[in-house]
mmCIF file of C-alpha atoms in Angstrom:
data_model
loop_
_atom_site.group_PDB
_atom_site.id
_atom_site.type_symbol
_atom_site.label_atom_id
_atom_site.label_comp_id
_atom_site.label_asym_id
_atom_site.label_seq_id
_atom_site.Cartn_x
_atom_site.Cartn_y
_atom_site.Cartn_z
ATOM 1 C CA MET A 26 127.340 111.522 116.064
ATOM 2 C CA GLY A 27 125.553 108.330 117.170
ATOM 3 C CA ILE A 28 123.447 106.060 115.683
ATOM 4 C CA LEU A 29 119.906 108.251 116.109
ATOM 5 C CA HIS A 30 121.630 110.983 113.894
ATOM 6 C CA TYR A 31 122.434 108.413 110.842
ATOM 7 C CA ILE A 32 118.640 107.001 111.555
ATOM 8 C CA ASP A 33 117.359 110.451 111.391
ATOM 9 C CA VAL A 34 119.304 111.052 108.291
ATOM 10 C CA GLY A 35 117.762 108.013 106.540
ATOM 11 C CA ILE A 36 114.313 108.695 107.408
ATOM 12 C CA GLY A 37 114.655 112.319 106.009
ATOM 13 C CA PHE A 38 116.355 111.244 102.692
ATOM 14 C CA SER A 39 113.782 108.125 102.519
ATOM 15 C CA LEU A 40 110.922 110.815 102.674
ATOM 16 C CA GLY A 41 112.725 112.891 99.991
ATOM 17 C CA MET A 42 113.223 109.618 97.493
ATOM 18 C CA ILE A 43 109.212 108.920 98.364
ATOM 19 C CA VAL A 44 108.326 112.367 97.269
ATOM 20 C CA LEU A 45 110.373 112.063 93.652
ATOM 21 C CA ALA A 46 109.432 108.477 93.464
ATOM 22 C CA THR A 47 105.719 109.421 93.899
ATOM 23 C CA LEU A 48 106.099 112.341 91.303
ATOM 24 C CA VAL A 49 107.713 109.978 88.854
ATOM 25 C CA GLY A 50 105.295 107.161 89.630
ATOM 26 C CA THR A 51 102.272 109.540 88.682
ATOM 27 C CA PHE A 52 103.658 110.273 85.209
ATOM 28 C CA SER A 53 104.580 106.642 84.478
ATOM 29 C CA ALA A 54 101.169 105.121 85.610
ATOM 30 C CA GLY A 55 99.471 107.970 83.535
ATOM 31 C CA TRP A 56 101.534 106.899 80.552
ATOM 32 C CA LEU A 57 101.142 103.496 80.703
ATOM 33 C CA ALA A 58 97.321 104.065 81.247
ATOM 34 C CA VAL A 59 97.371 106.133 77.974
ATOM 35 C CA ILE A 60 98.976 103.820 75.893
ATOM 36 C CA ASN A 61 96.604 100.403 77.369
ATOM 37 C CA SER A 62 100.028 98.534 78.452
ATOM 38 C CA ARG A 63 98.370 95.955 80.612
ATOM 39 C CA THR A 64 95.631 95.538 77.885
ATOM 40 C CA ARG A 65 98.036 95.203 75.073
ATOM 41 C CA HIS A 66 99.987 92.700 77.371
ATOM 42 C CA VAL A 67 97.415 90.569 77.813
ATOM 43 C CA GLN A 68 96.342 90.486 74.475
ATOM 44 C CA ARG A 69 99.984 89.389 73.840
ATOM 45 C CA GLY A 70 99.860 86.499 76.063
ATOM 46 C CA LEU A 71 96.311 85.338 74.726
ATOM 47 C CA ALA A 72 97.935 85.919 71.240
ATOM 48 C CA SER A 73 100.774 83.522 71.826
ATOM 49 C CA LEU A 74 98.639 81.237 73.702
ATOM 50 C CA LEU A 75 96.053 80.907 70.494
ATOM 51 C CA ALA A 76 99.030 80.581 68.046
ATOM 52 C CA GLU A 77 100.530 77.604 69.973
ATOM 53 C CA LEU A 78 97.480 75.704 70.088
ATOM 54 C CA THR A 79 96.270 76.724 66.459
ATOM 55 C CA GLU A 80 97.816 74.430 63.728
ATOM 56 C CA GLY A 81 98.371 75.883 60.566
ATOM 57 C CA ALA A 82 97.506 79.490 61.373
ATOM 58 C CA GLY A 83 99.995 82.320 61.581
ATOM 59 C CA ARG A 84 100.505 85.165 64.229
ATOM 60 C CA ALA A 85 98.534 87.581 62.417
ATOM 61 C CA ALA A 86 95.183 85.166 62.810
ATOM 62 C CA ALA A 87 96.111 84.443 66.197
ATOM 63 C CA THR A 88 96.586 88.172 67.279
ATOM 64 C CA ALA A 89 93.293 89.005 65.439
ATOM 65 C CA LEU A 90 91.158 86.489 67.485
ATOM 66 C CA SER A 91 92.775 87.441 70.541
ATOM 67 C CA TRP A 92 91.577 90.843 70.176
ATOM 68 C CA LYS A 93 88.406 89.521 69.321
ATOM 69 C CA LEU A 94 88.112 87.611 72.302
ATOM 70 C CA LEU A 95 89.123 90.636 74.918
ATOM 71 C CA TRP A 96 86.744 92.935 72.983
ATOM 72 C CA ASP A 97 83.607 90.589 73.239
ATOM 73 C CA ARG A 98 83.928 90.719 76.775
ATOM 74 C CA THR A 99 83.723 94.517 77.063
ATOM 75 C CA VAL A 100 80.594 96.793 77.119
ATOM 76 C CA LYS A 101 79.988 97.860 73.380
ATOM 77 C CA LEU A 102 79.727 101.651 72.701
ATOM 78 C CA SER A 103 77.924 102.848 69.785
ATOM 79 C CA PRO A 104 79.680 104.692 67.172
ATOM 80 C CA LEU A 105 79.152 108.586 67.571
ATOM 81 C CA GLY A 106 80.323 111.762 65.981
ATOM 82 C CA GLY A 107 83.458 111.568 63.706
ATOM 83 C CA GLY A 108 86.481 109.639 63.409
ATOM 84 C CA GLY A 109 88.211 110.860 66.631
ATOM 85 C CA VAL A 110 85.164 110.097 69.008
ATOM 86 C CA ASN A 111 85.226 106.846 67.639
ATOM 87 C CA ARG A 112 88.804 106.245 68.278
ATOM 88 C CA PHE A 113 88.286 107.808 71.481
ATOM 89 C CA LEU A 114 85.557 105.454 72.579
ATOM 90 C CA ARG A 115 87.830 102.111 70.941
ATOM 91 C CA TRP A 116 90.372 103.315 73.652
ATOM 92 C CA ILE A 117 87.911 103.064 76.426
ATOM 93 C CA ARG A 118 87.196 99.465 75.199
ATOM 94 C CA GLN A 119 90.845 98.501 75.152
ATOM 95 C CA MET A 120 91.305 99.864 78.864
ATOM 96 C CA SER A 121 88.002 98.058 79.981
ATOM 97 C CA ALA A 122 89.978 94.220 78.848
ATOM 98 C CA GLU A 123 92.786 94.825 81.199
ATOM 99 C CA THR A 124 91.880 91.108 82.920
ATOM 100 C CA ILE A 125 90.423 87.916 81.916
ATOM 101 C CA GLN A 126 89.496 84.612 83.737
ATOM 102 C CA ARG A 127 90.487 81.169 82.106
ATOM 103 C CA GLU A 128 86.884 79.912 82.654
ATOM 104 C CA GLU A 129 85.762 83.328 80.505
ATOM 105 C CA PHE A 130 88.142 82.758 78.023
ATOM 106 C CA ALA A 131 87.190 79.369 77.233
ATOM 107 C CA LEU A 132 83.771 80.388 76.924
ATOM 108 C CA LEU A 133 84.270 83.185 74.771
ATOM 109 C CA LEU A 134 86.376 80.949 72.254
ATOM 110 C CA LEU A 135 83.454 78.686 72.258
ATOM 111 C CA ARG A 136 81.085 81.591 71.571
ATOM 112 C CA ALA A 137 83.252 82.750 68.664
ATOM 113 C CA ALA A 138 83.522 78.869 67.372
ATOM 114 C CA ALA A 139 79.614 78.679 67.623
ATOM 115 C CA SER A 140 79.081 81.572 65.676
ATOM 116 C CA GLY A 141 81.483 80.802 62.812
ATOM 117 C CA ASP A 142 84.537 82.129 63.588
ATOM 118 C CA ALA A 143 87.486 80.330 61.538
ATOM 119 C CA ASP A 144 90.179 80.507 63.812
ATOM 120 C CA ALA A 145 88.306 79.630 67.177
ATOM 121 C CA LEU A 146 87.047 76.675 65.086
ATOM 122 C CA ARG A 147 90.505 75.887 64.216
ATOM 123 C CA VAL A 148 92.038 75.847 67.909
ATOM 124 C CA LEU A 149 89.158 73.987 69.286
ATOM 125 C CA GLY A 150 89.302 71.605 66.268
ATOM 126 C CA LEU A 151 85.588 71.378 65.692
ATOM 127 C CA ASP A 152 82.918 72.307 63.027
ATOM 128 C CA ARG A 153 80.425 75.181 63.542
ATOM 129 C CA GLN A 154 77.590 72.469 63.942
ATOM 130 C CA ALA A 155 79.763 70.758 67.186
ATOM 131 C CA ALA A 156 80.872 74.142 68.502
ATOM 132 C CA GLY A 157 77.143 75.325 68.635
ATOM 133 C CA GLY A 158 75.933 71.973 70.564
ATOM 134 C CA LEU A 159 78.901 72.112 72.923
ATOM 135 C CA PHE A 160 78.119 75.789 73.583
ATOM 136 C CA GLU A 161 74.765 75.346 74.207
ATOM 137 C CA SER A 162 75.451 72.295 76.362
ATOM 138 C CA VAL A 163 77.848 74.125 78.242
ATOM 139 C CA SER A 164 75.483 77.328 78.797
ATOM 140 C CA ARG A 165 72.581 75.186 79.977
ATOM 141 C CA THR A 166 74.552 73.405 82.698
ATOM 142 C CA ILE A 167 76.304 76.816 84.079
ATOM 143 C CA LEU A 168 72.629 77.639 84.544
ATOM 144 C CA GLN A 169 71.712 74.577 86.509
ATOM 145 C CA GLN A 170 74.724 74.799 88.320
ATOM 146 C CA GLU A 171 73.662 78.329 89.247
ATOM 147 C CA VAL A 172 70.488 77.037 90.494
ATOM 148 C CA ASP A 173 71.705 74.213 92.219
ATOM 149 C CA ASN A 174 74.767 75.869 93.939
ATOM 150 C CA PRO A 175 73.962 79.392 94.421
ATOM 151 C CA GLU A 176 76.500 79.849 97.402
ATOM 152 C CA LEU A 177 79.480 78.832 95.146
ATOM 153 C CA PRO A 178 81.392 81.568 92.988
ATOM 154 C CA ALA A 179 80.812 81.788 88.960
ATOM 155 C CA GLN A 180 84.264 80.514 88.121
ATOM 156 C CA VAL A 181 83.122 77.226 89.656
ATOM 157 C CA TRP A 182 80.229 76.857 87.705
ATOM 158 C CA ARG A 183 81.734 77.322 84.330
ATOM 159 C CA THR A 184 84.444 74.910 85.038
ATOM 160 C CA ARG A 185 81.840 72.021 85.895
ATOM 161 C CA ALA A 186 80.236 72.685 83.146
ATOM 162 C CA LEU A 187 83.336 72.639 80.981
ATOM 163 C CA ALA A 188 84.946 69.842 82.630
ATOM 164 C CA ARG A 189 81.569 67.589 81.946
ATOM 165 C CA HIS A 190 80.920 68.779 78.521
ATOM 166 C CA ALA A 191 84.155 69.868 76.739
ATOM 167 C CA PRO A 192 86.873 68.211 78.615
ATOM 168 C CA ASP A 193 89.460 68.540 75.685
ATOM 169 C CA VAL A 194 88.758 71.995 75.546
ATOM 170 C CA THR A 195 89.306 72.694 79.244
ATOM 171 C CA ALA A 196 92.959 70.803 79.681
ATOM 172 C CA LYS A 197 94.027 72.083 76.350
ATOM 173 C CA LEU A 198 93.478 75.701 77.176
ATOM 174 C CA PHE A 199 93.752 75.402 80.972
ATOM 175 C CA THR A 200 97.275 73.658 81.333
ATOM 176 C CA GLN A 201 98.893 76.701 79.572
ATOM 177 C CA PHE A 202 96.527 79.565 80.554
ATOM 178 C CA ASP A 203 97.765 80.207 84.162
ATOM 179 C CA ASN A 204 101.759 79.997 83.070
ATOM 180 C CA VAL A 205 101.013 82.527 80.193
ATOM 181 C CA MET A 206 99.080 85.015 82.494
ATOM 182 C CA ASP A 207 102.174 84.749 84.982
ATOM 183 C CA ARG A 208 104.614 85.641 82.225
ATOM 184 C CA VAL A 209 102.079 88.582 81.395
ATOM 185 C CA GLU A 210 102.213 90.081 84.853
ATOM 186 C CA ASP A 211 106.086 89.909 84.797
ATOM 187 C CA HIS A 212 105.856 91.790 81.484
ATOM 188 C CA VAL A 213 103.241 94.153 82.484
ATOM 189 C CA LYS A 214 106.014 94.775 86.117
ATOM 190 C CA ALA A 215 108.758 95.076 83.675
ATOM 191 C CA ALA A 216 107.383 97.841 81.752
ATOM 192 C CA GLY A 217 106.480 99.667 84.645
ATOM 193 C CA LYS A 218 109.627 99.612 85.890
ATOM 194 C CA ALA A 219 111.322 100.827 82.416
ATOM 195 C CA ALA A 220 108.456 103.315 82.393
ATOM 196 C CA SER A 221 109.193 104.933 85.704
ATOM 197 C CA ALA A 222 113.261 104.865 85.117
ATOM 198 C CA PHE A 223 112.564 106.729 81.626
ATOM 199 C CA PHE A 224 110.165 109.249 83.726
ATOM 200 C CA ALA A 225 112.842 109.604 86.342
ATOM 201 C CA LEU A 226 115.658 110.627 83.611
ATOM 202 C CA VAL A 227 113.333 112.809 82.037
ATOM 203 C CA PHE A 228 112.264 114.733 85.423
ATOM 204 C CA LEU A 229 115.794 114.730 86.724
ATOM 205 C CA CYS A 230 116.858 116.319 83.673
ATOM 206 C CA LEU A 231 114.396 119.277 84.406
ATOM 207 C CA TYR A 232 114.942 119.444 88.068
ATOM 208 C CA PRO A 233 118.490 117.534 88.769
ATOM 209 C CA VAL A 234 118.348 116.363 92.496
ATOM 210 C CA ASN A 235 121.754 115.725 93.745
ATOM 211 C CA SER A 236 121.375 112.837 96.346
ATOM 212 C CA LEU A 237 124.846 113.506 97.714
ATOM 213 C CA ASP A 238 123.806 117.002 98.267
ATOM 214 C CA MET A 239 120.646 115.814 100.171
ATOM 215 C CA LEU A 240 123.087 113.808 102.391
ATOM 216 C CA ALA A 241 125.541 116.277 103.024
ATOM 217 C CA ARG A 242 122.286 118.978 103.998
ATOM 218 C CA LEU A 243 120.783 116.005 106.285
ATOM 219 C CA SER A 244 123.815 115.150 108.198
ATOM 220 C CA ALA A 245 124.979 119.185 108.658
ATOM 221 C CA ASP A 246 121.262 120.861 109.210
ATOM 222 C CA GLU A 247 120.087 119.584 112.459
ATOM 223 C CA PRO A 248 116.545 121.449 112.577
ATOM 224 C CA LEU A 249 115.658 120.289 109.120
ATOM 225 C CA ARG A 250 116.553 116.700 110.279
ATOM 226 C CA ARG A 251 114.093 117.072 113.143
ATOM 227 C CA GLU A 252 111.326 118.766 110.932
ATOM 228 C CA LEU A 253 111.443 115.790 108.750
ATOM 229 C CA VAL A 254 111.539 113.202 111.564
ATOM 230 C CA GLU A 255 108.185 114.526 112.835
ATOM 231 C CA ARG A 256 106.797 114.944 108.993
ATOM 232 C CA ALA A 257 107.312 111.027 108.747
ATOM 233 C CA LYS A 258 105.681 110.418 112.312
ATOM 234 C CA GLY A 259 102.654 112.119 111.325
ATOM 235 C CA LEU A 260 102.834 110.999 107.563
ATOM 236 C CA ASP A 261 99.902 112.885 105.647
ATOM 237 C CA GLU A 262 100.269 112.071 101.836
ATOM 238 C CA ARG A 263 98.229 114.516 100.654
ATOM 239 C CA GLU A 264 100.700 117.315 102.140
ATOM 240 C CA LEU A 265 103.986 115.371 102.297
ATOM 241 C CA GLU A 266 105.229 116.414 98.393
ATOM 242 C CA ARG A 267 104.543 120.360 99.076
ATOM 243 C CA GLN A 268 105.821 119.993 102.937
ATOM 244 C CA VAL A 269 109.135 118.182 101.840
ATOM 245 C CA ILE A 270 109.874 120.418 98.950
ATOM 246 C CA GLU A 271 109.134 123.592 101.119
ATOM 247 C CA SER A 272 111.650 122.234 103.853
ATOM 248 C CA GLY A 273 114.632 122.608 101.742
ATOM 249 C CA LEU A 274 115.525 119.180 101.441
ATOM 250 C CA PHE A 275 116.412 119.583 97.719
ATOM 251 C CA GLY A 276 118.178 122.430 98.032
ATOM 252 C CA ASP A 277 117.642 124.799 94.962
ATOM 253 C CA ALA A 278 116.661 122.000 92.381
ATOM 254 C CA PHE A 279 112.579 123.291 92.801
ATOM 255 C CA ALA A 280 113.288 126.843 92.970
ATOM 256 C CA SER A 281 112.773 127.768 89.343
ATOM 257 C CA GLY A 282 112.013 125.991 86.033
ATOM 258 C CA PRO A 283 114.708 124.297 84.250
ATOM 259 C CA ALA A 284 117.153 126.785 82.916
ATOM 260 C CA TRP A 285 118.956 125.147 79.500
ATOM 261 C CA THR A 286 122.420 126.171 80.156
ATOM 262 C CA ARG A 287 125.950 124.670 80.355
ATOM 263 C CA GLU A 288 126.060 124.936 83.978
ATOM 264 C CA HIS A 289 122.385 123.190 84.247
ATOM 265 C CA ALA A 290 123.527 120.437 81.541
ATOM 266 C CA ALA A 291 126.976 119.752 84.237
ATOM 267 C CA ARG A 292 124.465 119.355 87.085
ATOM 268 C CA VAL A 293 122.464 116.782 85.279
ATOM 269 C CA VAL A 294 125.204 114.428 84.378
ATOM 270 C CA SER A 295 126.834 114.829 88.238
ATOM 271 C CA PRO A 296 127.240 111.768 90.047
ATOM 272 C CA GLY A 297 125.070 112.843 92.591
ATOM 273 C CA VAL A 298 121.802 113.389 90.433
ATOM 274 C CA LEU A 299 123.077 109.888 88.046
ATOM 275 C CA LEU A 300 122.648 108.209 91.818
ATOM 276 C CA THR A 301 119.066 109.799 92.457
ATOM 277 C CA TRP A 302 118.236 108.350 89.203
ATOM 278 C CA VAL A 303 118.897 104.537 90.097
ATOM 279 C CA LEU A 304 117.092 105.445 93.476
ATOM 280 C CA VAL A 305 114.043 107.193 92.264
ATOM 281 C CA SER A 306 113.528 104.218 89.847
ATOM 282 C CA LEU A 307 113.367 102.063 92.575
ATOM 283 C CA GLY A 308 109.854 103.104 93.555
ATOM 284 C CA ALA A 309 107.821 104.649 96.148
ATOM 285 C CA PRO A 310 106.683 101.405 97.751
ATOM 286 C CA PHE A 311 110.184 100.332 97.934
ATOM 287 C CA TRP A 312 111.289 103.575 100.150
ATOM 288 C CA MET A 313 108.228 103.471 101.955
ATOM 289 C CA GLU A 314 109.435 99.973 103.137
ATOM 290 C CA VAL A 315 112.989 101.453 104.302
ATOM 291 C CA LEU A 316 111.067 104.600 105.993
ATOM 292 C CA ASN A 317 108.825 102.257 108.106
ATOM 293 C CA ARG A 318 111.974 100.237 109.214
ATOM 294 C CA LEU A 319 113.902 103.091 109.786
ATOM 295 C CA LEU A 320 110.920 104.566 112.498
ATOM 296 C CA GLY A 321 110.712 101.161 113.451
ATOM 297 C CA LEU A 322 114.324 101.271 114.898
ATOM 298 C CA ARG A 323 114.327 104.529 115.959
ATOM 299 C CA SER A 324 111.026 104.073 118.205
ATOM 300 C CA ILE A 325 112.892 101.271 119.467
ATOM 301 C CA MET A 326 115.912 103.297 120.096
ATOM 302 C CA ASP A 327 113.710 106.247 121.720
ATOM 303 C CA ARG A 328 112.132 103.496 124.074
ATOM 304 C CA LYS A 329 115.987 102.265 125.290
ATOM 305 C CA ALA A 330 116.635 105.702 125.824
ATOM 306 C CA ILE A 331 113.936 106.546 128.045
ATOM 307 C CA ASP A 332 114.186 103.174 130.034
ATOM 308 C CA GLN A 333 118.177 104.127 130.532
ATOM 309 C CA ARG A 334 117.034 107.636 131.383
ATOM 310 C CA SER A 335 114.392 106.748 133.779
ATOM 311 C CA LEU A 336 117.000 103.738 135.486
ATOM 312 C CA ARG A 337 119.539 106.480 135.911
ATOM 313 C CA ASP A 338 117.061 108.923 137.466
ATOM 314 C CA ARG A 339 116.055 106.132 139.873
ATOM 315 C CA ASP A 340 119.474 105.333 141.034
ATOM 316 C CA LEU A 341 120.080 109.130 141.398
ATOM 317 C CA SER A 342 117.188 109.161 143.587
ATOM 318 C CA ARG A 343 118.081 106.076 145.772
ATOM 319 C CA SER A 344 121.755 107.467 146.141
ATOM 320 C CA GLY A 345 120.189 110.964 147.195
ATOM 321 C CA SER A 346 117.550 109.606 149.636
ATOM 322 C CA ALA A 347 120.227 107.650 151.577
ATOM 323 C CA SER A 348 121.478 109.461 154.603
ATOM 324 C CA PRO A 349 124.776 109.283 155.652
ATOM 325 C CA ARG A 350 125.404 107.475 158.961
ATOM 326 C CA ALA A 351 126.918 109.077 162.154
ATOM 327 C CA PRO A 352 130.231 108.272 163.104
ATOM 328 C CA ALA A 353 130.206 105.717 166.109
#
């Protein structure tokens, strides 16, 4: 068995992992969307920022203010129907509050203070009259910036207006906002990995795919390897899941629904299935990168084989065309 054999095994295995990770990723992404995971992490990050800036206010007040500021930037949906409908509309509004820029956050905080919100006034250290005048000055300057510099992005207009009229507010928020949002991104990624690991475990409890059996099957079945390599070269993501499952790569794991028997439970806790759980939890992007590298390596090996064959054929042609000399 040469290097191409092992490369082809790796390609087929990567395809299988991509299919499994894509299935698991679909479930985990759907779940994170349902619970508004990103919005909640953004809200918690803003609440921690406000709690640090607000002297004498508790975590509950910072949490309430962070939700208010996030919701102020979403489209207002009028109450319709009963309580269930309104809860659904509330969920839709939460989904639309997944991102917020620091300039926008500062303006929302100023507007809340101008409207008399006690927690916002405490964060800024202003009274309502001063906050109202400051918000009006900033708003006028933003409009003037838009007239004078229409080619610049909106956040530049806002930053210049805030820096001119509210340098203390800008310095207080901007120095910590980016760090908070970086931590939010880390928490979002960690939540995504945790959800993927959980749903991978649930999925493999239902359909125990054994990685060790997959490797053995790929190593022994040359037609299967050749078929999967061809699938990988002309990768069609729309048909990939069906084609790989129908190829028999996963054995009988998808042949029928889960059977709650002692034999099924023994398969679930086998080392090969536990290895699959770890590998699937790495995610589809990881295995797509592995697949691309293996395909690139196989392409290089194919080119070298073609070059060597051409050189060998040329040498044979030269030796065959050389006529023997007659004896003197």
